PDB file of C-alpha atoms in Angstrom:
ATOM      1  CA  UNK A 742       0.004   0.044  -0.002  1.00  0.00           C
ATOM      2  CA  UNK A 743       2.846   2.409   0.824  1.00  0.00           C
ATOM      3  CA  UNK A 744       4.357   1.788  -2.637  1.00  0.00           C
ATOM      4  CA  UNK A 745       1.010   2.414  -4.380  1.00  0.00           C
ATOM      5  CA  UNK A 746       0.472   5.633  -2.431  1.00  0.00           C
ATOM      6  CA  UNK A 747       4.044   6.699  -3.351  1.00  0.00           C
ATOM      7  CA  UNK A 748       3.496   5.995  -7.001  1.00  0.00           C
ATOM      8  CA  UNK A 749       0.215   7.872  -7.008  1.00  0.00           C
ATOM      9  CA  UNK A 750       1.896  10.935  -5.415  1.00  0.00           C
ATOM     10  CA  UNK A 751       4.743  10.846  -7.930  1.00  0.00           C
ATOM     11  CA  UNK A 752       2.334  10.657 -10.798  1.00  0.00           C
ATOM     12  CA  UNK A 753       0.269  13.548  -9.461  1.00  0.00           C
ATOM     13  CA  UNK A 754       3.371  15.620  -8.873  1.00  0.00           C
ATOM     14  CA  UNK A 755       4.778  14.885 -12.328  1.00  0.00           C
ATOM     15  CA  UNK A 756       1.443  15.672 -14.014  1.00  0.00           C
ATOM     16  CA  UNK A 757       1.533  19.109 -12.436  1.00  0.00           C
ATOM     17  CA  UNK A 758       5.247  19.600 -13.102  1.00  0.00           C
ATOM     18  CA  UNK A 759       4.618  18.912 -16.766  1.00  0.00           C
ATOM     19  CA  UNK A 760       2.970  22.310 -16.856  1.00  0.00           C
ATOM     20  CA  UNK A 761       4.668  24.070 -14.007  1.00  0.00           C
ATOM     21  CA  UNK A 762       7.944  23.704 -15.926  1.00  0.00           C
ATOM     22  CA  UNK A 763       8.321  26.841 -17.997  1.00  0.00           C
ATOM     23  CA  UNK A 764       5.378  28.141 -15.953  1.00  0.00           C
ATOM     24  CA  UNK A 765       2.791  30.486 -17.336  1.00  0.00           C
ATOM     25  CA  UNK A 766       2.911  32.668 -14.392  1.00  0.00           C
ATOM     26  CA  UNK A 767       1.245  31.750 -11.096  1.00  0.00           C
ATOM     27  CA  UNK A 768      -1.323  30.607 -10.297  1.00  0.00           C
ATOM     28  CA  UNK A 769      -1.893  29.135 -13.796  1.00  0.00           C
ATOM     29  CA  UNK A 770      -0.657  25.652 -14.669  1.00  0.00           C
ATOM     30  CA  UNK A 771      -1.240  26.186 -18.406  1.00  0.00           C
ATOM     31  CA  UNK A 772       1.669  28.016 -19.993  1.00  0.00           C
ATOM     32  CA  UNK A 773       1.446  31.186 -22.127  1.00  0.00           C
ATOM     33  CA  UNK A 774       3.352  32.599 -25.062  1.00  0.00           C
ATOM     34  CA  UNK A 775       5.274  35.167 -23.011  1.00  0.00           C
ATOM     35  CA  UNK A 776       8.569  35.438 -21.120  1.00  0.00           C
ATOM     36  CA  UNK A 777       9.931  37.136 -18.092  1.00  0.00           C
ATOM     37  CA  UNK A 778      10.564  40.745 -19.263  1.00  0.00           C
ATOM     38  CA  UNK A 779      13.838  41.223 -21.200  1.00  0.00           C
ATOM     39  CA  UNK A 780      16.949  41.752 -19.144  1.00  0.00           C
ATOM     40  CA  UNK A 781      15.134  41.054 -15.851  1.00  0.00           C
ATOM     41  CA  UNK A 782      14.814  38.215 -13.361  1.00  0.00           C
ATOM     42  CA  UNK A 783      11.821  36.811 -11.517  1.00  0.00           C
ATOM     43  CA  UNK A 784      11.394  34.801  -8.301  1.00  0.00           C
ATOM     44  CA  UNK A 785       8.274  32.634  -8.191  1.00  0.00           C
ATOM     45  CA  UNK A 786       7.363  31.040  -4.825  1.00  0.00           C
ATOM     46  CA  UNK A 787       4.339  29.221  -3.691  1.00  0.00           C
ATOM     47  CA  UNK A 788       2.835  26.671  -1.358  1.00  0.00           C
ATOM     48  CA  UNK A 789       0.239  24.077  -2.430  1.00  0.00           C
ATOM     49  CA  UNK A 790      -1.868  22.019  -0.066  1.00  0.00           C
ATOM     50  CA  UNK A 791      -2.983  18.633  -1.460  1.00  0.00           C
ATOM     51  CA  UNK A 792      -5.348  16.161   0.170  1.00  0.00           C
ATOM     52  CA  UNK A 793      -2.517  14.146   1.772  1.00  0.00           C
ATOM     53  CA  UNK A 794       0.552  16.267   1.432  1.00  0.00           C
ATOM     54  CA  UNK A 795       2.045  19.692   0.963  1.00  0.00           C
ATOM     55  CA  UNK A 796       4.486  21.205  -1.507  1.00  0.00           C
ATOM     56  CA  UNK A 797       6.646  24.265  -1.331  1.00  0.00           C
ATOM     57  CA  UNK A 798       8.336  25.704  -4.465  1.00  0.00           C
ATOM     58  CA  UNK A 799      10.918  28.417  -5.319  1.00  0.00           C
ATOM     59  CA  UNK A 800      11.848  29.000  -8.999  1.00  0.00           C
ATOM     60  CA  UNK A 801      14.063  31.844  -9.992  1.00  0.00           C
ATOM     61  CA  UNK A 802      14.464  32.686 -13.684  1.00  0.00           C
ATOM     62  CA  UNK A 803      16.049  35.219 -15.873  1.00  0.00           C
ATOM     63  CA  UNK A 804      15.793  36.622 -19.454  1.00  0.00           C
ATOM     64  CA  UNK A 805      19.239  37.834 -20.374  1.00  0.00           C
ATOM     65  CA  UNK A 806      19.116  37.853 -24.148  1.00  0.00           C
ATOM     66  CA  UNK A 807      15.636  39.021 -24.733  1.00  0.00           C
ATOM     67  CA  UNK A 808      14.081  35.825 -26.244  1.00  0.00           C
ATOM     68  CA  UNK A 809      15.231  33.068 -23.919  1.00  0.00           C
ATOM     69  CA  UNK A 810      14.210  32.509 -20.370  1.00  0.00           C
ATOM     70  CA  UNK A 811      16.121  30.091 -18.202  1.00  0.00           C
ATOM     71  CA  UNK A 812      15.337  28.933 -14.709  1.00  0.00           C
ATOM     72  CA  UNK A 813      16.476  26.562 -12.012  1.00  0.00           C
ATOM     73  CA  UNK A 814      14.160  25.814  -9.059  1.00  0.00           C
ATOM     74  CA  UNK A 815      13.618  23.505  -6.058  1.00  0.00           C
ATOM     75  CA  UNK A 816      10.532  22.083  -4.498  1.00  0.00           C
ATOM     76  CA  UNK A 817       9.875  20.235  -1.214  1.00  0.00           C
ATOM     77  CA  UNK A 818       7.198  17.636  -0.946  1.00  0.00           C
ATOM     78  CA  UNK A 819       5.897  16.622   2.559  1.00  0.00           C
ATOM     79  CA  UNK A 820       3.691  13.566   3.024  1.00  0.00           C
ATOM     80  CA  UNK A 821       2.788  11.617   6.191  1.00  0.00           C
ATOM     81  CA  UNK A 822       2.112   8.550   4.006  1.00  0.00           C
ATOM     82  CA  UNK A 823       5.030   8.452   1.555  1.00  0.00           C
ATOM     83  CA  UNK A 824       7.631  10.559   3.391  1.00  0.00           C
ATOM     84  CA  UNK A 825       9.435  13.678   2.244  1.00  0.00           C
ATOM     85  CA  UNK A 826      11.197  14.439  -1.163  1.00  0.00           C
ATOM     86  CA  UNK A 827      13.068  17.302  -2.648  1.00  0.00           C
ATOM     87  CA  UNK A 828      12.801  18.058  -6.351  1.00  0.00           C
ATOM     88  CA  UNK A 829      15.040  20.157  -8.683  1.00  0.00           C
ATOM     89  CA  UNK A 830      13.709  21.473 -12.036  1.00  0.00           C
ATOM     90  CA  UNK A 831      15.671  23.087 -14.822  1.00  0.00           C
ATOM     91  CA  UNK A 832      13.709  24.768 -17.639  1.00  0.00           C
ATOM     92  CA  UNK A 833      14.067  26.960 -20.700  1.00  0.00           C
ATOM     93  CA  UNK A 834      11.620  28.750 -22.966  1.00  0.00           C
ATOM     94  CA  UNK A 835      11.750  30.795 -26.114  1.00  0.00           C
ATOM     95  CA  UNK A 836       9.164  32.474 -28.311  1.00  0.00           C
ATOM     96  CA  UNK A 837       8.657  31.607 -32.038  1.00  0.00           C
ATOM     97  CA  UNK A 838       6.155  34.556 -32.279  1.00  0.00           C
ATOM     98  CA  UNK A 839       5.731  36.991 -29.431  1.00  0.00           C
ATOM     99  CA  UNK A 840       2.228  37.660 -28.258  1.00  0.00           C
ATOM    100  CA  UNK A 841       0.890  41.064 -29.108  1.00  0.00           C
ATOM    101  CA  UNK A 842      -2.229  42.962 -28.151  1.00  0.00           C
ATOM    102  CA  UNK A 843      -5.255  41.669 -30.151  1.00  0.00           C
ATOM    103  CA  UNK A 844      -3.218  39.108 -31.895  1.00  0.00           C
ATOM    104  CA  UNK A 845      -1.593  35.775 -31.173  1.00  0.00           C
ATOM    105  CA  UNK A 846       1.764  34.284 -30.094  1.00  0.00           C
ATOM    106  CA  UNK A 847       3.421  30.937 -29.855  1.00  0.00           C
ATOM    107  CA  UNK A 848       6.418  29.558 -27.959  1.00  0.00           C
ATOM    108  CA  UNK A 849       8.450  26.491 -27.146  1.00  0.00           C
ATOM    109  CA  UNK A 850       9.670  25.265 -23.775  1.00  0.00           C
ATOM    110  CA  UNK A 851      11.545  22.327 -22.324  1.00  0.00           C
ATOM    111  CA  UNK A 852      12.360  21.116 -18.853  1.00  0.00           C
ATOM    112  CA  UNK A 853      13.735  18.341 -16.746  1.00  0.00           C
ATOM    113  CA  UNK A 854      12.817  17.382 -13.220  1.00  0.00           C
ATOM    114  CA  UNK A 855      14.436  15.036 -10.758  1.00  0.00           C
ATOM    115  CA  UNK A 856      14.408  13.963  -7.103  1.00  0.00           C
ATOM    116  CA  UNK A 857      17.499  14.946  -5.232  1.00  0.00           C
ATOM    117  CA  UNK A 858      17.757  11.386  -3.894  1.00  0.00           C
ATOM    118  CA  UNK A 859      17.911   9.998  -7.417  1.00  0.00           C
ATOM    119  CA  UNK A 860      19.548  12.566  -9.669  1.00  0.00           C
ATOM    120  CA  UNK A 861      20.073  10.089 -12.462  1.00  0.00           C
ATOM    121  CA  UNK A 862      16.136   9.522 -12.656  1.00  0.00           C
ATOM    122  CA  UNK A 863      14.796  12.463 -14.573  1.00  0.00           C
ATOM    123  CA  UNK A 864      11.459  13.380 -16.039  1.00  0.00           C
ATOM    124  CA  UNK A 865      11.534  15.212 -19.319  1.00  0.00           C
ATOM    125  CA  UNK A 866       8.908  17.553 -20.823  1.00  0.00           C
ATOM    126  CA  UNK A 867       8.452  19.658 -23.937  1.00  0.00           C
ATOM    127  CA  UNK A 868       5.489  22.056 -24.457  1.00  0.00           C
ATOM    128  CA  UNK A 869       4.151  24.437 -27.095  1.00  0.00           C
ATOM    129  CA  UNK A 870       2.023  27.246 -25.754  1.00  0.00           C
ATOM    130  CA  UNK A 871      -0.280  29.246 -28.003  1.00  0.00           C
ATOM    131  CA  UNK A 872      -1.811  32.469 -26.759  1.00  0.00           C
ATOM    132  CA  UNK A 873      -4.519  34.690 -28.181  1.00  0.00           C
ATOM    133  CA  UNK A 874      -5.221  38.292 -26.999  1.00  0.00           C
ATOM    134  CA  UNK A 875      -8.632  39.767 -27.210  1.00  0.00           C
ATOM    135  CA  UNK A 876     -10.314  43.035 -26.088  1.00  0.00           C
ATOM    136  CA  UNK A 877      -7.021  44.910 -25.775  1.00  0.00           C
ATOM    137  CA  UNK A 878      -5.477  42.232 -23.470  1.00  0.00           C
ATOM    138  CA  UNK A 879      -8.518  42.180 -21.184  1.00  0.00           C
ATOM    139  CA  UNK A 880      -9.150  38.557 -22.135  1.00  0.00           C
ATOM    140  CA  UNK A 881      -6.495  36.048 -22.933  1.00  0.00           C
ATOM    141  CA  UNK A 882      -6.729  32.434 -24.114  1.00  0.00           C
ATOM    142  CA  UNK A 883      -3.833  29.937 -23.687  1.00  0.00           C
ATOM    143  CA  UNK A 884      -3.663  26.361 -25.195  1.00  0.00           C
ATOM    144  CA  UNK A 885      -0.825  23.882 -24.587  1.00  0.00           C
ATOM    145  CA  UNK A 886       0.217  20.696 -26.325  1.00  0.00           C
ATOM    146  CA  UNK A 887       3.184  18.865 -24.982  1.00  0.00           C
ATOM    147  CA  UNK A 888       5.026  15.626 -24.217  1.00  0.00           C
ATOM    148  CA  UNK A 889       6.047  14.130 -20.883  1.00  0.00           C
ATOM    149  CA  UNK A 890       8.382  11.122 -20.218  1.00  0.00           C
ATOM    150  CA  UNK A 891       8.248   9.823 -16.593  1.00  0.00           C
ATOM    151  CA  UNK A 892      11.206   7.968 -15.352  1.00  0.00           C
ATOM    152  CA  UNK A 893       9.388   6.268 -12.476  1.00  0.00           C
ATOM    153  CA  UNK A 894       6.518   4.839 -14.482  1.00  0.00           C
ATOM    154  CA  UNK A 895       8.523   4.529 -17.693  1.00  0.00           C
ATOM    155  CA  UNK A 896       5.604   6.072 -19.597  1.00  0.00           C
ATOM    156  CA  UNK A 897       5.359   8.671 -22.291  1.00  0.00           C
ATOM    157  CA  UNK A 898       2.347  10.984 -22.194  1.00  0.00           C
ATOM    158  CA  UNK A 899       0.773  13.584 -24.423  1.00  0.00           C
ATOM    159  CA  UNK A 900      -0.099  16.614 -22.319  1.00  0.00           C
ATOM    160  CA  UNK A 901      -2.677  19.375 -22.972  1.00  0.00           C
ATOM    161  CA  UNK A 902      -4.204  22.385 -21.386  1.00  0.00           C
ATOM    162  CA  UNK A 903      -6.595  25.261 -22.032  1.00  0.00           C
ATOM    163  CA  UNK A 904      -6.724  28.369 -19.912  1.00  0.00           C
ATOM    164  CA  UNK A 905      -8.097  31.866 -19.763  1.00  0.00           C
ATOM    165  CA  UNK A 906      -7.134  35.059 -18.033  1.00  0.00           C
ATOM    166  CA  UNK A 907      -9.792  37.828 -17.480  1.00  0.00           C
ATOM    167  CA  UNK A 908      -8.653  41.325 -16.517  1.00  0.00           C
ATOM    168  CA  UNK A 909     -11.169  42.597 -13.766  1.00  0.00           C
ATOM    169  CA  UNK A 910      -9.646  45.720 -12.538  1.00  0.00           C
ATOM    170  CA  UNK A 911      -6.155  47.255 -12.807  1.00  0.00           C
ATOM    171  CA  UNK A 912      -4.548  45.108 -10.068  1.00  0.00           C
ATOM    172  CA  UNK A 913      -6.885  41.994 -10.317  1.00  0.00           C
ATOM    173  CA  UNK A 914      -7.021  39.141 -12.802  1.00  0.00           C
ATOM    174  CA  UNK A 915      -9.285  36.082 -12.784  1.00  0.00           C
ATOM    175  CA  UNK A 916      -7.899  32.734 -14.193  1.00  0.00           C
ATOM    176  CA  UNK A 917      -9.524  29.500 -15.167  1.00  0.00           C
ATOM    177  CA  UNK A 918      -8.118  26.397 -16.830  1.00  0.00           C
ATOM    178  CA  UNK A 919      -8.400  22.679 -17.449  1.00  0.00           C
ATOM    179  CA  UNK A 920      -5.383  20.404 -18.140  1.00  0.00           C
ATOM    180  CA  UNK A 921      -4.325  16.807 -18.251  1.00  0.00           C
ATOM    181  CA  UNK A 922      -2.798  14.072 -20.355  1.00  0.00           C
ATOM    182  CA  UNK A 923      -3.919  11.162 -22.439  1.00  0.00           C
ATOM    183  CA  UNK A 924      -3.502   8.592 -19.617  1.00  0.00           C
ATOM    184  CA  UNK A 925      -4.737  10.150 -16.344  1.00  0.00           C
ATOM    185  CA  UNK A 926      -7.776  12.096 -15.216  1.00  0.00           C
ATOM    186  CA  UNK A 927      -7.938  15.805 -16.050  1.00  0.00           C
ATOM    187  CA  UNK A 928      -7.869  18.689 -13.551  1.00  0.00           C
ATOM    188  CA  UNK A 929      -9.506  22.116 -13.425  1.00  0.00           C
ATOM    189  CA  UNK A 930      -8.206  25.151 -11.609  1.00  0.00           C
ATOM    190  CA  UNK A 931      -9.519  28.631 -10.880  1.00  0.00           C
ATOM    191  CA  UNK A 932      -7.476  31.533  -9.325  1.00  0.00           C
ATOM    192  CA  UNK A 933      -6.692  35.180  -8.996  1.00  0.00           C
ATOM    193  CA  UNK A 934      -3.636  37.294  -9.501  1.00  0.00           C
ATOM    194  CA  UNK A 935      -3.354  40.520  -7.646  1.00  0.00           C
ATOM    195  CA  UNK A 936      -0.499  43.102  -8.197  1.00  0.00           C
ATOM    196  CA  UNK A 937       0.579  44.366  -4.806  1.00  0.00           C
ATOM    197  CA  UNK A 938       3.297  46.769  -6.031  1.00  0.00           C
ATOM    198  CA  UNK A 939       3.442  48.120  -9.670  1.00  0.00           C
ATOM    199  CA  UNK A 940       4.562  45.246 -11.924  1.00  0.00           C
ATOM    200  CA  UNK A 941       7.088  44.016  -9.357  1.00  0.00           C
ATOM    201  CA  UNK A 942       5.210  42.065  -6.698  1.00  0.00           C
ATOM    202  CA  UNK A 943       2.234  39.831  -7.331  1.00  0.00           C
ATOM    203  CA  UNK A 944       0.042  37.839  -4.911  1.00  0.00           C
ATOM    204  CA  UNK A 945      -1.857  34.750  -6.335  1.00  0.00           C
ATOM    205  CA  UNK A 946      -4.076  32.055  -5.084  1.00  0.00           C
ATOM    206  CA  UNK A 947      -5.956  29.107  -6.603  1.00  0.00           C
ATOM    207  CA  UNK A 948      -8.208  26.169  -6.025  1.00  0.00           C
ATOM    208  CA  UNK A 949      -8.392  23.030  -8.178  1.00  0.00           C
ATOM    209  CA  UNK A 950      -9.608  19.373  -8.311  1.00  0.00           C
ATOM    210  CA  UNK A 951     -10.081  16.530 -10.657  1.00  0.00           C
ATOM    211  CA  UNK A 952     -12.810  16.813 -13.319  1.00  0.00           C
ATOM    212  CA  UNK A 953     -13.686  13.247 -12.467  1.00  0.00           C
ATOM    213  CA  UNK A 954     -15.088  13.611  -8.920  1.00  0.00           C
ATOM    214  CA  UNK A 955     -15.063   9.881  -8.117  1.00  0.00           C
ATOM    215  CA  UNK A 956     -11.717  10.683  -6.332  1.00  0.00           C
ATOM    216  CA  UNK A 957     -10.993  13.903  -4.328  1.00  0.00           C
ATOM    217  CA  UNK A 958      -7.701  15.435  -5.365  1.00  0.00           C
ATOM    218  CA  UNK A 959      -8.584  18.953  -4.408  1.00  0.00           C
ATOM    219  CA  UNK A 960      -5.758  21.400  -3.843  1.00  0.00           C
ATOM    220  CA  UNK A 961      -5.285  25.005  -2.745  1.00  0.00           C
ATOM    221  CA  UNK A 962      -2.308  27.171  -3.372  1.00  0.00           C
ATOM    222  CA  UNK A 963      -0.999  30.629  -2.420  1.00  0.00           C
ATOM    223  CA  UNK A 964       2.103  32.318  -3.862  1.00  0.00           C
ATOM    224  CA  UNK A 965       4.130  35.515  -4.441  1.00  0.00           C
ATOM    225  CA  UNK A 966       6.037  36.513  -7.520  1.00  0.00           C
ATOM    226  CA  UNK A 967       8.891  39.136  -7.425  1.00  0.00           C
ATOM    227  CA  UNK A 968      10.127  40.717 -10.670  1.00  0.00           C
ATOM    228  CA  UNK A 969      13.304  42.859 -10.698  1.00  0.00           C
ATOM    229  CA  UNK A 970      13.759  46.063 -12.787  1.00  0.00           C
ATOM    230  CA  UNK A 971      16.196  45.587 -15.708  1.00  0.00           C
ATOM    231  CA  UNK A 972      19.421  44.253 -14.421  1.00  0.00           C
ATOM    232  CA  UNK A 973      21.477  43.880 -17.694  1.00  0.00           C
ATOM    233  CA  UNK A 974      22.520  46.385 -20.316  1.00  0.00           C
ATOM    234  CA  UNK A 975      20.368  46.154 -23.517  1.00  0.00           C
TER     235      UNK A 975
END
């Protein structure tokens, strides 16, 4: 039973990480066709409370050249049933067509994730985010198609996701999305993004669960994002 619980936890974490890698910007799991602003760095941090465990993540990333974002992050997974684990993720992202107001954009991202106890056992993901801007950026639609290879289960999966961002007021944005893969159940998530200070500090929160309610996998997350002013010469 312990092994089965551990396997389920790993699959759940890997499913989320397939989208968290090259993340769209918290609290969304579905990625978008945008990057950290050119010549700046960003620190993304959040806590997620799952039914039987908790996760804590910190992912710093930088955009030095203008069209390539690179990040290295760490996460800590705490579970009374399966024990604790630490994860490292390395990710990169570029844009094939930047997203413009009332237009569309497309990008490409890749990532690898590993447990610090088994650094030779890596999960690999690639993802193609497509974003569409409407109503002068007051409504955004994001779609994802990707591929995930899990080392633990030795499975390859096609991943997918659809999400929206709705601008409510100047500091507040509402998010909604569904995502999953071709092997496991799909998830939904709704959330908010609230700018605390200019474009430099953002608070976010979200709630999600499986679309198939035969099993409760509800989760709640809160996080903060810090974005620097330009650090590198253009």
